Amino acid sequence: MRVLHVAAEAFPAVKTGGLADVVSALPAAMSALGTESTLLLPGYPAVLDSGRSWHALAQWGPALGAAKVTLLRGEVPGIDLPVWAVDAPWFYRRSGGPYHNPQGEDWPDNAQRFALLGWVAAQITVDDGLGQNSSFDLVHAHDWHAALTCAYLALRQSDQVPSVFTVHNLAYQGLFPYQDHALLGLPSQWMTPAGMEFHGRLSFMKAGLQFANRITTVSPTYSREIASVDHGHGLDGVIRGRLPHVRGILNGIDDQVWDPSQDRFIAKNYSALQLAGKVACKQALCAEVGVPYDPQVPLLACVSRLSSQKGIDLMLASLPDWIDDGVQVVVQGSGDTALEMALRHASARYPGRFVALVGYDEARAHRILAGSDALLVPSRFEPCGLTQMYAMRYGSIPVVRRTGGLADTVIDISDGLAQGQPGTGLCFEQATAKALTSSVRRLLALFKHRAQWQQVQQRGMAMDWSWRGPAQAYQALYEETLRDPYGSLAGEDAEAGQVATSSPAKAVAKAPA
């Protein structure tokens, strides 16, 4: 089976969040199952400059506002699969990030930039003209940036190449002016509530949801949450209409990169059976960030994008109580300017007790997880979350809000006792500072009982968060999609009480363009 993955970022070439980790790791894990994967990325400077052996596979004239588009093939160190890049200098070769200019503002032509990515994916999938070995059996598009891949496949009336669309975070939908559909070559009859119109705007995310043959989310709980009004971000009705085609598959982590027994970034390697190295890592981290080392004081960490979604404001509101309780806290992240400023102010107010490291440093993230006693993840919603898995791998006990993938990965120490499942962390229900502080105080009580603390650490470190299980689940989904692209199982699911509709992808694919 040959699969084309389409995404806006991939680690280590370009990364703004967990999407990049997944896009690199999932296809690599599936190679062990016999699936040949190719990754299609925009030709950012970070991709082209880090790659090697680039050569042209195809070229197109003016397309969606780009004067010339060249499809390149090459190798990118750290990405263990063939990488194809869409080289459109006017759209991608700029300073700044993949989505924002150097001032942090959205690029004004993002609709064209990411539509072009999907357009090229459809071109090379349907009738690429690249040679007899270049055809793909299935296309896997990741998040809103790649969502129009599914729409352009439908526009090409392609029944032979089905698509899978993964929602990594429904809150980010790729919303653009209504009239942009004409600029992007999308039929006006699709710009309705039953198509990809969303409150008078063009929604890339909705296009992916409507036109993909199968939809996945990055955790089972999140797949259920987004079908509700509270978590659906206005698209819950679309999700409910496609429920028979939706699967929740938990993300994995690269257990070779995130392994304290061989991590080259940390002060001393250690394992679940030999935890002495973690003490050395805490000492080194305290020295690095400027807090006094005290084995009797828990060092709490937060490694996160700084946004309301991540509950950073809850943490800031709780901070005075935590300081009174005697904890130390180190936070690394970037994002919302107001939150960055608030963290800096807190750092100045509580010297030696609270440290804000604004920005993201991958190596330092490893050192923080290795040196901290616990990790805070107070998210209001969390599609999957990776840091709590990293934390457990490193013996840093997670304190999480029970939502999305956090609910699927962290077993509360109290729930574990009641259910006969040993706990691996602490969970709270309400997205409030009071609930978060209550869990932190439970953590402090556990910290005083070193034998029990170490048992929780070791249980977390023993969990298997690798990509092996998720890769098998995706392999089964791919095979199901190829056997039954339009989901004859929908009728059975409807009889079982789920909401079912005919696949929009099938209906549109047969409509005149």
mmCIF file of C-alpha atoms in Angstrom, residues 95-465:
data_model
loop_
_atom_site.group_PDB
_atom_site.id
_atom_site.type_symbol
_atom_site.label_atom_id
_atom_site.label_comp_id
_atom_site.label_asym_id
_atom_site.label_seq_id
_atom_site.Cartn_x
_atom_site.Cartn_y
_atom_site.Cartn_z
ATOM 1 C CA SER A 95 10.985 34.911 6.677
ATOM 2 C CA GLY A 96 8.716 34.231 9.613
ATOM 3 C CA GLY A 97 6.865 31.046 10.479
ATOM 4 C CA PRO A 98 4.755 28.662 8.429
ATOM 5 C CA TYR A 99 1.534 30.483 9.310
ATOM 6 C CA HIS A 100 2.595 33.932 10.529
ATOM 7 C CA ASN A 101 4.846 36.797 9.522
ATOM 8 C CA PRO A 102 7.723 37.922 11.777
ATOM 9 C CA GLN A 103 5.269 40.138 13.692
ATOM 10 C CA GLY A 104 3.118 37.117 14.566
ATOM 11 C CA GLU A 105 0.260 38.038 12.217
ATOM 12 C CA ASP A 106 -1.390 35.547 9.855
ATOM 13 C CA TRP A 107 -0.017 35.693 6.328
ATOM 14 C CA PRO A 108 -2.782 37.445 4.337
ATOM 15 C CA ASP A 109 -2.577 34.860 1.539
ATOM 16 C CA ASN A 110 -2.804 31.757 3.754
ATOM 17 C CA ALA A 111 -5.887 30.607 1.845
ATOM 18 C CA GLN A 112 -3.883 30.391 -1.385
ATOM 19 C CA ARG A 113 -0.755 29.037 0.306
ATOM 20 C CA PHE A 114 -2.490 26.037 1.829
ATOM 21 C CA ALA A 115 -5.000 25.538 -0.964
ATOM 22 C CA LEU A 116 -2.003 25.099 -3.262
ATOM 23 C CA LEU A 117 -0.688 22.329 -1.013
ATOM 24 C CA GLY A 118 -3.978 20.442 -1.364
ATOM 25 C CA TRP A 119 -4.226 21.187 -5.082
ATOM 26 C CA VAL A 120 -0.788 19.694 -5.757
ATOM 27 C CA ALA A 121 -1.653 16.658 -3.636
ATOM 28 C CA ALA A 122 -4.735 16.037 -5.775
ATOM 29 C CA GLN A 123 -2.791 16.564 -9.012
ATOM 30 C CA ILE A 124 -0.128 13.992 -8.215
ATOM 31 C CA THR A 125 -2.637 11.523 -6.817
ATOM 32 C CA VAL A 126 -5.174 11.453 -9.630
ATOM 33 C CA ASP A 127 -3.115 11.734 -12.822
ATOM 34 C CA ASP A 128 0.389 12.701 -11.789
ATOM 35 C CA GLY A 129 2.279 11.810 -14.948
ATOM 36 C CA LEU A 130 5.305 11.121 -12.772
ATOM 37 C CA GLY A 131 5.945 7.569 -13.893
ATOM 38 C CA GLN A 132 4.514 4.129 -13.303
ATOM 39 C CA ASN A 133 5.823 3.898 -9.725
ATOM 40 C CA SER A 134 4.410 7.209 -8.553
ATOM 41 C CA SER A 135 0.738 6.358 -8.004
ATOM 42 C CA PHE A 136 -0.761 6.302 -4.505
ATOM 43 C CA ASP A 137 -3.484 4.078 -3.115
ATOM 44 C CA LEU A 138 -4.690 6.522 -0.468
ATOM 45 C CA VAL A 139 -4.158 10.120 0.664
ATOM 46 C CA HIS A 140 -3.938 11.115 4.336
ATOM 47 C CA ALA A 141 -4.435 14.852 4.949
ATOM 48 C CA HIS A 142 -3.564 16.396 8.310
ATOM 49 C CA ASP A 143 -5.537 19.274 9.840
ATOM 50 C CA TRP A 144 -7.056 22.310 8.147
ATOM 51 C CA HIS A 145 -3.901 23.271 6.237
ATOM 52 C CA ALA A 146 -4.184 20.096 4.135
ATOM 53 C CA ALA A 147 -7.974 19.740 4.217
ATOM 54 C CA LEU A 148 -8.621 21.012 0.686
ATOM 55 C CA THR A 149 -6.777 17.934 -0.584
ATOM 56 C CA CYS A 150 -10.030 16.049 -0.002
ATOM 57 C CA ALA A 151 -12.084 18.708 -1.811
ATOM 58 C CA TYR A 152 -9.776 18.861 -4.834
ATOM 59 C CA LEU A 153 -9.883 15.067 -5.099
ATOM 60 C CA ALA A 154 -13.674 15.316 -5.221
ATOM 61 C CA LEU A 155 -13.438 18.113 -7.785
ATOM 62 C CA ARG A 156 -11.319 15.832 -9.958
ATOM 63 C CA GLN A 157 -14.110 13.257 -9.639
ATOM 64 C CA SER A 158 -11.602 10.785 -8.271
ATOM 65 C CA ASP A 159 -13.341 7.639 -7.099
ATOM 66 C CA GLN A 160 -10.208 5.528 -7.243
ATOM 67 C CA VAL A 161 -8.101 7.274 -4.568
ATOM 68 C CA PRO A 162 -9.860 7.627 -1.200
ATOM 69 C CA SER A 163 -8.803 10.063 1.492
ATOM 70 C CA VAL A 164 -8.411 10.053 5.261
ATOM 71 C CA PHE A 165 -8.564 13.377 7.095
ATOM 72 C CA THR A 166 -7.185 13.765 10.614
ATOM 73 C CA VAL A 167 -8.482 16.496 12.904
ATOM 74 C CA HIS A 168 -5.572 17.407 15.144
ATOM 75 C CA ASN A 169 -7.358 20.400 16.692
ATOM 76 C CA LEU A 170 -10.877 21.425 15.686
ATOM 77 C CA ALA A 171 -10.438 24.874 17.232
ATOM 78 C CA TYR A 172 -8.216 25.920 14.327
ATOM 79 C CA GLN A 173 -10.420 25.759 11.243
ATOM 80 C CA GLY A 174 -8.812 27.762 8.461
ATOM 81 C CA LEU A 175 -11.572 30.337 7.962
ATOM 82 C CA PHE A 176 -11.331 32.716 5.013
ATOM 83 C CA PRO A 177 -13.580 35.184 3.147
ATOM 84 C CA TYR A 178 -16.491 33.613 1.284
ATOM 85 C CA GLN A 179 -15.351 34.979 -2.074
ATOM 86 C CA ASP A 180 -11.987 33.190 -1.839
ATOM 87 C CA HIS A 181 -13.607 30.006 -3.145
ATOM 88 C CA ALA A 182 -13.530 31.432 -6.679
ATOM 89 C CA LEU A 183 -9.852 32.346 -6.354
ATOM 90 C CA LEU A 184 -9.151 28.768 -5.276
ATOM 91 C CA GLY A 185 -11.092 27.172 -8.116
ATOM 92 C CA LEU A 186 -13.836 25.747 -5.899
ATOM 93 C CA PRO A 187 -17.416 25.547 -7.255
ATOM 94 C CA SER A 188 -19.902 28.073 -5.920
ATOM 95 C CA GLN A 189 -22.453 25.283 -5.380
ATOM 96 C CA TRP A 190 -20.192 23.905 -2.659
ATOM 97 C CA MET A 191 -20.409 27.166 -0.694
ATOM 98 C CA THR A 192 -23.509 26.209 1.274
ATOM 99 C CA PRO A 193 -24.078 24.995 4.843
ATOM 100 C CA ALA A 194 -24.166 21.462 3.422
ATOM 101 C CA GLY A 195 -20.772 22.062 1.822
ATOM 102 C CA MET A 196 -17.868 24.114 3.128
ATOM 103 C CA GLU A 197 -19.535 27.427 3.948
ATOM 104 C CA PHE A 198 -19.385 28.253 7.661
ATOM 105 C CA HIS A 199 -21.314 31.315 8.867
ATOM 106 C CA GLY A 200 -20.633 33.216 5.673
ATOM 107 C CA ARG A 201 -17.005 32.139 5.354
ATOM 108 C CA LEU A 202 -15.013 29.440 3.590
ATOM 109 C CA SER A 203 -13.917 26.758 6.065
ATOM 110 C CA PHE A 204 -10.995 24.525 5.122
ATOM 111 C CA MET A 205 -11.680 22.315 8.147
ATOM 112 C CA LYS A 206 -15.299 21.815 7.120
ATOM 113 C CA ALA A 207 -14.160 20.879 3.613
ATOM 114 C CA GLY A 208 -12.019 18.109 5.060
ATOM 115 C CA LEU A 209 -14.876 16.871 7.220
ATOM 116 C CA GLN A 210 -17.324 16.878 4.310
ATOM 117 C CA PHE A 211 -15.196 15.385 1.552
ATOM 118 C CA ALA A 212 -12.912 12.836 3.245
ATOM 119 C CA ASN A 213 -13.835 9.180 3.029
ATOM 120 C CA ARG A 214 -12.778 8.648 6.641
ATOM 121 C CA ILE A 215 -12.139 11.083 9.484
ATOM 122 C CA THR A 216 -9.870 10.462 12.429
ATOM 123 C CA THR A 217 -9.183 12.398 15.576
ATOM 124 C CA VAL A 218 -6.134 12.005 17.754
ATOM 125 C CA SER A 219 -7.810 10.327 20.728
ATOM 126 C CA PRO A 220 -10.995 8.323 21.360
ATOM 127 C CA THR A 221 -12.386 10.759 23.938
ATOM 128 C CA TYR A 222 -11.825 13.748 21.651
ATOM 129 C CA SER A 223 -13.716 12.008 18.834
ATOM 130 C CA ARG A 224 -16.750 11.878 21.116
ATOM 131 C CA GLU A 225 -16.286 15.370 22.538
ATOM 132 C CA ILE A 226 -16.269 17.147 19.172
ATOM 133 C CA ALA A 227 -19.692 15.696 18.372
ATOM 134 C CA SER A 228 -21.077 17.785 21.250
ATOM 135 C CA VAL A 229 -22.119 21.431 21.241
ATOM 136 C CA ASP A 230 -19.634 22.227 24.006
ATOM 137 C CA HIS A 231 -16.580 20.982 22.107
ATOM 138 C CA GLY A 232 -17.650 21.039 18.459
ATOM 139 C CA HIS A 233 -16.664 24.666 17.741
ATOM 140 C CA GLY A 234 -19.774 25.042 15.595
ATOM 141 C CA LEU A 235 -19.036 21.916 13.552
ATOM 142 C CA ASP A 236 -20.592 19.374 15.913
ATOM 143 C CA GLY A 237 -23.537 18.871 13.551
ATOM 144 C CA VAL A 238 -21.177 18.012 10.701
ATOM 145 C CA ILE A 239 -19.310 15.585 12.968
ATOM 146 C CA ARG A 240 -22.529 13.911 14.083
ATOM 147 C CA GLY A 241 -23.556 13.572 10.464
ATOM 148 C CA ARG A 242 -20.311 11.733 9.703
ATOM 149 C CA LEU A 243 -20.087 9.659 12.900
ATOM 150 C CA PRO A 244 -20.035 6.284 11.112
ATOM 151 C CA HIS A 245 -16.895 7.451 9.314
ATOM 152 C CA VAL A 246 -15.144 8.921 12.385
ATOM 153 C CA ARG A 247 -12.484 7.070 14.372
ATOM 154 C CA GLY A 248 -10.571 8.182 17.436
ATOM 155 C CA ILE A 249 -7.005 6.852 17.370
ATOM 156 C CA LEU A 250 -4.646 7.912 20.137
ATOM 157 C CA ASN A 251 -1.370 9.441 19.020
ATOM 158 C CA GLY A 252 1.880 7.793 19.987
ATOM 159 C CA ILE A 253 5.306 9.187 20.764
ATOM 160 C CA ASP A 254 8.744 8.373 19.424
ATOM 161 C CA ASP A 255 10.026 6.174 22.232
ATOM 162 C CA GLN A 256 13.545 6.323 20.852
ATOM 163 C CA VAL A 257 13.702 10.121 20.991
ATOM 164 C CA TRP A 258 11.871 10.332 24.321
ATOM 165 C CA ASP A 259 13.819 7.783 26.345
ATOM 166 C CA PRO A 260 15.573 8.820 29.577
ATOM 167 C CA SER A 261 17.860 5.798 29.415
ATOM 168 C CA GLN A 262 19.545 7.109 26.263
ATOM 169 C CA ASP A 263 18.561 10.793 26.018
ATOM 170 C CA ARG A 264 21.613 12.805 24.990
ATOM 171 C CA PHE A 265 20.077 16.098 26.142
ATOM 172 C CA ILE A 266 19.815 15.310 29.863
ATOM 173 C CA ALA A 267 22.407 15.468 32.645
ATOM 174 C CA LYS A 268 22.347 11.767 33.480
ATOM 175 C CA ASN A 269 20.501 8.834 31.978
ATOM 176 C CA TYR A 270 18.180 6.744 34.115
ATOM 177 C CA SER A 271 15.391 4.154 33.970
ATOM 178 C CA ALA A 272 12.411 3.017 36.019
ATOM 179 C CA LEU A 273 14.644 0.591 37.905
ATOM 180 C CA GLN A 274 17.522 3.044 38.310
ATOM 181 C CA LEU A 275 16.003 6.410 39.243
ATOM 182 C CA ALA A 276 19.139 7.938 40.766
ATOM 183 C CA GLY A 277 19.855 9.712 37.486
ATOM 184 C CA LYS A 278 16.612 11.670 37.812
ATOM 185 C CA VAL A 279 17.943 13.268 40.997
ATOM 186 C CA ALA A 280 21.008 14.430 39.070
ATOM 187 C CA CYS A 281 18.723 15.783 36.338
ATOM 188 C CA LYS A 282 16.721 17.784 38.904
ATOM 189 C CA GLN A 283 19.917 19.235 40.351
ATOM 190 C CA ALA A 284 21.105 20.215 36.870
ATOM 191 C CA LEU A 285 17.756 21.755 35.918
ATOM 192 C CA CYS A 286 17.599 23.809 39.111
ATOM 193 C CA ALA A 287 21.074 25.149 38.395
ATOM 194 C CA GLU A 288 20.150 25.908 34.775
ATOM 195 C CA VAL A 289 16.955 27.848 35.508
ATOM 196 C CA GLY A 290 18.064 29.492 38.742
ATOM 197 C CA VAL A 291 16.027 27.879 41.506
ATOM 198 C CA PRO A 292 17.587 26.361 44.638
ATOM 199 C CA TYR A 293 17.724 22.580 44.655
ATOM 200 C CA ASP A 294 15.821 21.015 47.548
ATOM 201 C CA PRO A 295 14.930 17.311 47.478
ATOM 202 C CA GLN A 296 12.062 18.017 49.896
ATOM 203 C CA VAL A 297 10.420 20.571 47.584
ATOM 204 C CA PRO A 298 8.550 19.370 44.479
ATOM 205 C CA LEU A 299 9.534 21.038 41.212
ATOM 206 C CA LEU A 300 6.483 21.376 38.959
ATOM 207 C CA ALA A 301 6.827 21.976 35.227
ATOM 208 C CA CYS A 302 4.675 23.088 32.332
ATOM 209 C CA VAL A 303 5.856 22.761 28.729
ATOM 210 C CA SER A 304 3.110 24.146 26.546
ATOM 211 C CA ARG A 305 1.868 26.485 23.914
ATOM 212 C CA LEU A 306 0.671 29.544 25.814
ATOM 213 C CA SER A 307 -3.047 29.899 25.162
ATOM 214 C CA SER A 308 -6.390 29.892 26.913
ATOM 215 C CA GLN A 309 -6.967 26.362 25.608
ATOM 216 C CA LYS A 310 -3.975 25.151 27.606
ATOM 217 C CA GLY A 311 -5.312 26.609 30.867
ATOM 218 C CA ILE A 312 -2.261 28.796 31.453
ATOM 219 C CA ASP A 313 -4.509 31.439 33.035
ATOM 220 C CA LEU A 314 -5.727 28.831 35.538
ATOM 221 C CA MET A 315 -2.142 28.119 36.482
ATOM 222 C CA LEU A 316 -1.373 31.815 36.933
ATOM 223 C CA ALA A 317 -4.474 32.280 39.098
ATOM 224 C CA SER A 318 -3.411 29.331 41.267
ATOM 225 C CA LEU A 319 0.212 30.379 41.585
ATOM 226 C CA PRO A 320 -0.013 32.418 44.838
ATOM 227 C CA ASP A 321 -1.533 29.427 46.646
ATOM 228 C CA TRP A 322 1.154 27.107 45.290
ATOM 229 C CA ILE A 323 3.922 29.439 46.384
ATOM 230 C CA ASP A 324 2.371 29.515 49.868
ATOM 231 C CA ASP A 325 2.364 25.707 49.785
ATOM 232 C CA GLY A 326 6.093 25.729 49.100
ATOM 233 C CA VAL A 327 6.419 24.416 45.535
ATOM 234 C CA GLN A 328 8.750 25.494 42.746
ATOM 235 C CA VAL A 329 7.485 25.937 39.184
ATOM 236 C CA VAL A 330 9.204 26.213 35.798
ATOM 237 C CA VAL A 331 7.243 27.001 32.625
ATOM 238 C CA GLN A 332 8.474 26.861 29.037
ATOM 239 C CA GLY A 333 6.358 27.981 26.110
ATOM 240 C CA SER A 334 5.353 30.708 23.712
ATOM 241 C CA GLY A 335 2.120 31.967 22.232
ATOM 242 C CA ASP A 336 -0.356 34.552 23.478
ATOM 243 C CA THR A 337 1.493 37.821 24.102
ATOM 244 C CA ALA A 338 -0.572 38.698 27.180
ATOM 245 C CA LEU A 339 0.161 35.312 28.747
ATOM 246 C CA GLU A 340 3.857 35.636 27.950
ATOM 247 C CA MET A 341 3.884 39.000 29.737
ATOM 248 C CA ALA A 342 1.939 37.628 32.714
ATOM 249 C CA LEU A 343 4.418 34.772 33.088
ATOM 250 C CA ARG A 344 7.346 37.182 33.007
ATOM 251 C CA HIS A 345 5.697 39.301 35.704
ATOM 252 C CA ALA A 346 5.135 36.201 37.858
ATOM 253 C CA SER A 347 8.770 35.228 37.416
ATOM 254 C CA ALA A 348 9.854 38.660 38.649
ATOM 255 C CA ARG A 349 7.425 38.487 41.571
ATOM 256 C CA TYR A 350 8.551 35.044 42.761
ATOM 257 C CA PRO A 351 12.306 34.841 42.146
ATOM 258 C CA GLY A 352 13.758 31.443 42.893
ATOM 259 C CA ARG A 353 10.278 29.926 43.082
ATOM 260 C CA PHE A 354 8.772 30.521 39.641
ATOM 261 C CA VAL A 355 10.665 30.630 36.347
ATOM 262 C CA ALA A 356 9.173 31.580 32.969
ATOM 263 C CA LEU A 357 11.157 30.511 29.911
ATOM 264 C CA VAL A 358 9.348 32.241 27.049
ATOM 265 C CA GLY A 359 10.097 30.493 23.763
ATOM 266 C CA TYR A 360 10.541 26.870 22.823
ATOM 267 C CA ASP A 361 13.760 24.882 22.994
ATOM 268 C CA GLU A 362 13.497 21.166 22.177
ATOM 269 C CA ALA A 363 16.617 20.130 24.092
ATOM 270 C CA ARG A 364 15.543 22.137 27.133
ATOM 271 C CA ALA A 365 12.107 20.496 27.009
ATOM 272 C CA HIS A 366 13.867 17.151 27.494
ATOM 273 C CA ARG A 367 15.826 18.551 30.447
ATOM 274 C CA ILE A 368 12.687 20.003 32.038
ATOM 275 C CA LEU A 369 10.830 16.697 31.861
ATOM 276 C CA ALA A 370 13.830 14.789 33.184
ATOM 277 C CA GLY A 371 14.444 17.234 36.034
ATOM 278 C CA SER A 372 10.904 17.998 37.168
ATOM 279 C CA ASP A 373 8.912 16.013 39.694
ATOM 280 C CA ALA A 374 5.540 16.634 38.050
ATOM 281 C CA LEU A 375 4.044 18.100 34.880
ATOM 282 C CA LEU A 376 1.015 20.403 34.793
ATOM 283 C CA VAL A 377 -1.446 20.090 31.876
ATOM 284 C CA PRO A 378 -4.578 22.037 32.926
ATOM 285 C CA SER A 379 -6.107 22.200 29.430
ATOM 286 C CA ARG A 380 -9.668 23.328 28.851
ATOM 287 C CA PHE A 381 -9.696 20.866 25.961
ATOM 288 C CA GLU A 382 -6.939 18.668 24.603
ATOM 289 C CA PRO A 383 -7.332 16.672 21.379
ATOM 290 C CA CYS A 384 -4.546 14.314 22.426
ATOM 291 C CA GLY A 385 -1.616 15.907 24.179
ATOM 292 C CA LEU A 386 1.880 14.484 23.996
ATOM 293 C CA THR A 387 3.651 16.109 26.921
ATOM 294 C CA GLN A 388 1.795 14.011 29.491
ATOM 295 C CA MET A 389 3.096 10.894 27.716
ATOM 296 C CA TYR A 390 6.609 12.320 27.583
ATOM 297 C CA ALA A 391 6.326 13.158 31.287
ATOM 298 C CA MET A 392 5.292 9.654 32.311
ATOM 299 C CA ARG A 393 8.133 8.256 30.229
ATOM 300 C CA TYR A 394 10.526 10.455 32.249
ATOM 301 C CA GLY A 395 9.009 9.760 35.677
ATOM 302 C CA SER A 396 7.451 13.226 35.960
ATOM 303 C CA ILE A 397 3.966 12.644 37.356
ATOM 304 C CA PRO A 398 1.242 14.364 35.278
ATOM 305 C CA VAL A 399 -1.449 16.566 36.801
ATOM 306 C CA VAL A 400 -4.096 16.937 34.093
ATOM 307 C CA ARG A 401 -7.642 18.025 33.461
ATOM 308 C CA ARG A 402 -9.752 15.022 32.468
ATOM 309 C CA THR A 403 -10.503 15.881 28.838
ATOM 310 C CA GLY A 404 -9.670 14.520 25.382
ATOM 311 C CA GLY A 405 -6.471 12.547 25.142
ATOM 312 C CA LEU A 406 -5.543 13.436 28.720
ATOM 313 C CA ALA A 407 -8.512 11.359 29.877
ATOM 314 C CA ASP A 408 -7.358 8.496 27.652
ATOM 315 C CA THR A 409 -3.783 8.420 28.928
ATOM 316 C CA VAL A 410 -3.664 9.391 32.618
ATOM 317 C CA ILE A 411 -5.234 7.194 35.309
ATOM 318 C CA ASP A 412 -5.904 9.079 38.533
ATOM 319 C CA ILE A 413 -4.284 7.508 41.582
ATOM 320 C CA SER A 414 -7.634 7.449 43.415
ATOM 321 C CA ASP A 415 -9.620 6.107 40.452
ATOM 322 C CA GLY A 416 -6.959 3.486 39.937
ATOM 323 C CA LEU A 417 -7.413 2.130 43.449
ATOM 324 C CA ALA A 418 -11.203 2.041 43.061
ATOM 325 C CA GLN A 419 -11.094 0.344 39.646
ATOM 326 C CA GLY A 420 -8.211 -2.005 40.297
ATOM 327 C CA GLN A 421 -6.058 -0.088 37.788
ATOM 328 C CA PRO A 422 -2.878 1.347 39.284
ATOM 329 C CA GLY A 423 -2.821 5.130 38.905
ATOM 330 C CA THR A 424 -0.256 7.038 36.871
ATOM 331 C CA GLY A 425 -1.129 10.655 37.728
ATOM 332 C CA LEU A 426 -3.710 13.058 39.086
ATOM 333 C CA CYS A 427 -6.822 14.269 37.247
ATOM 334 C CA PHE A 428 -9.373 16.999 37.909
ATOM 335 C CA GLU A 429 -12.729 17.661 36.269
ATOM 336 C CA GLN A 430 -13.582 21.365 36.294
ATOM 337 C CA ALA A 431 -11.540 23.943 34.378
ATOM 338 C CA THR A 432 -11.082 26.157 37.432
ATOM 339 C CA ALA A 433 -8.124 27.371 39.465
ATOM 340 C CA LYS A 434 -9.721 25.826 42.560
ATOM 341 C CA ALA A 435 -9.872 22.349 40.995
ATOM 342 C CA LEU A 436 -6.304 22.635 39.719
ATOM 343 C CA THR A 437 -5.009 23.725 43.136
ATOM 344 C CA SER A 438 -6.854 20.859 44.801
ATOM 345 C CA SER A 439 -5.027 18.386 42.541
ATOM 346 C CA VAL A 440 -1.675 20.053 43.196
ATOM 347 C CA ARG A 441 -2.274 19.677 46.925
ATOM 348 C CA ARG A 442 -3.082 16.010 46.430
ATOM 349 C CA LEU A 443 0.234 15.797 44.591
ATOM 350 C CA LEU A 444 2.025 17.419 47.540
ATOM 351 C CA ALA A 445 0.500 14.855 49.893
ATOM 352 C CA LEU A 446 1.718 12.045 47.647
ATOM 353 C CA PHE A 447 5.196 13.616 47.439
ATOM 354 C CA LYS A 448 5.606 13.162 51.204
ATOM 355 C CA HIS A 449 5.239 9.397 50.820
ATOM 356 C CA ARG A 450 8.322 8.575 48.796
ATOM 357 C CA ALA A 451 7.644 4.861 48.325
ATOM 358 C CA GLN A 452 4.164 5.503 46.919
ATOM 359 C CA TRP A 453 5.489 8.376 44.799
ATOM 360 C CA GLN A 454 8.113 6.135 43.263
ATOM 361 C CA GLN A 455 5.511 3.465 42.504
ATOM 362 C CA VAL A 456 3.431 6.001 40.560
ATOM 363 C CA GLN A 457 6.564 7.123 38.710
ATOM 364 C CA GLN A 458 7.490 3.577 37.775
ATOM 365 C CA ARG A 459 3.983 2.710 36.599
ATOM 366 C CA GLY A 460 3.994 5.714 34.294
ATOM 367 C CA MET A 461 7.448 4.855 32.978
ATOM 368 C CA ALA A 462 6.288 1.309 32.196
ATOM 369 C CA MET A 463 3.423 2.450 29.947
ATOM 370 C CA ASP A 464 3.807 1.831 26.207
ATOM 371 C CA TRP A 465 3.099 5.087 24.358
#
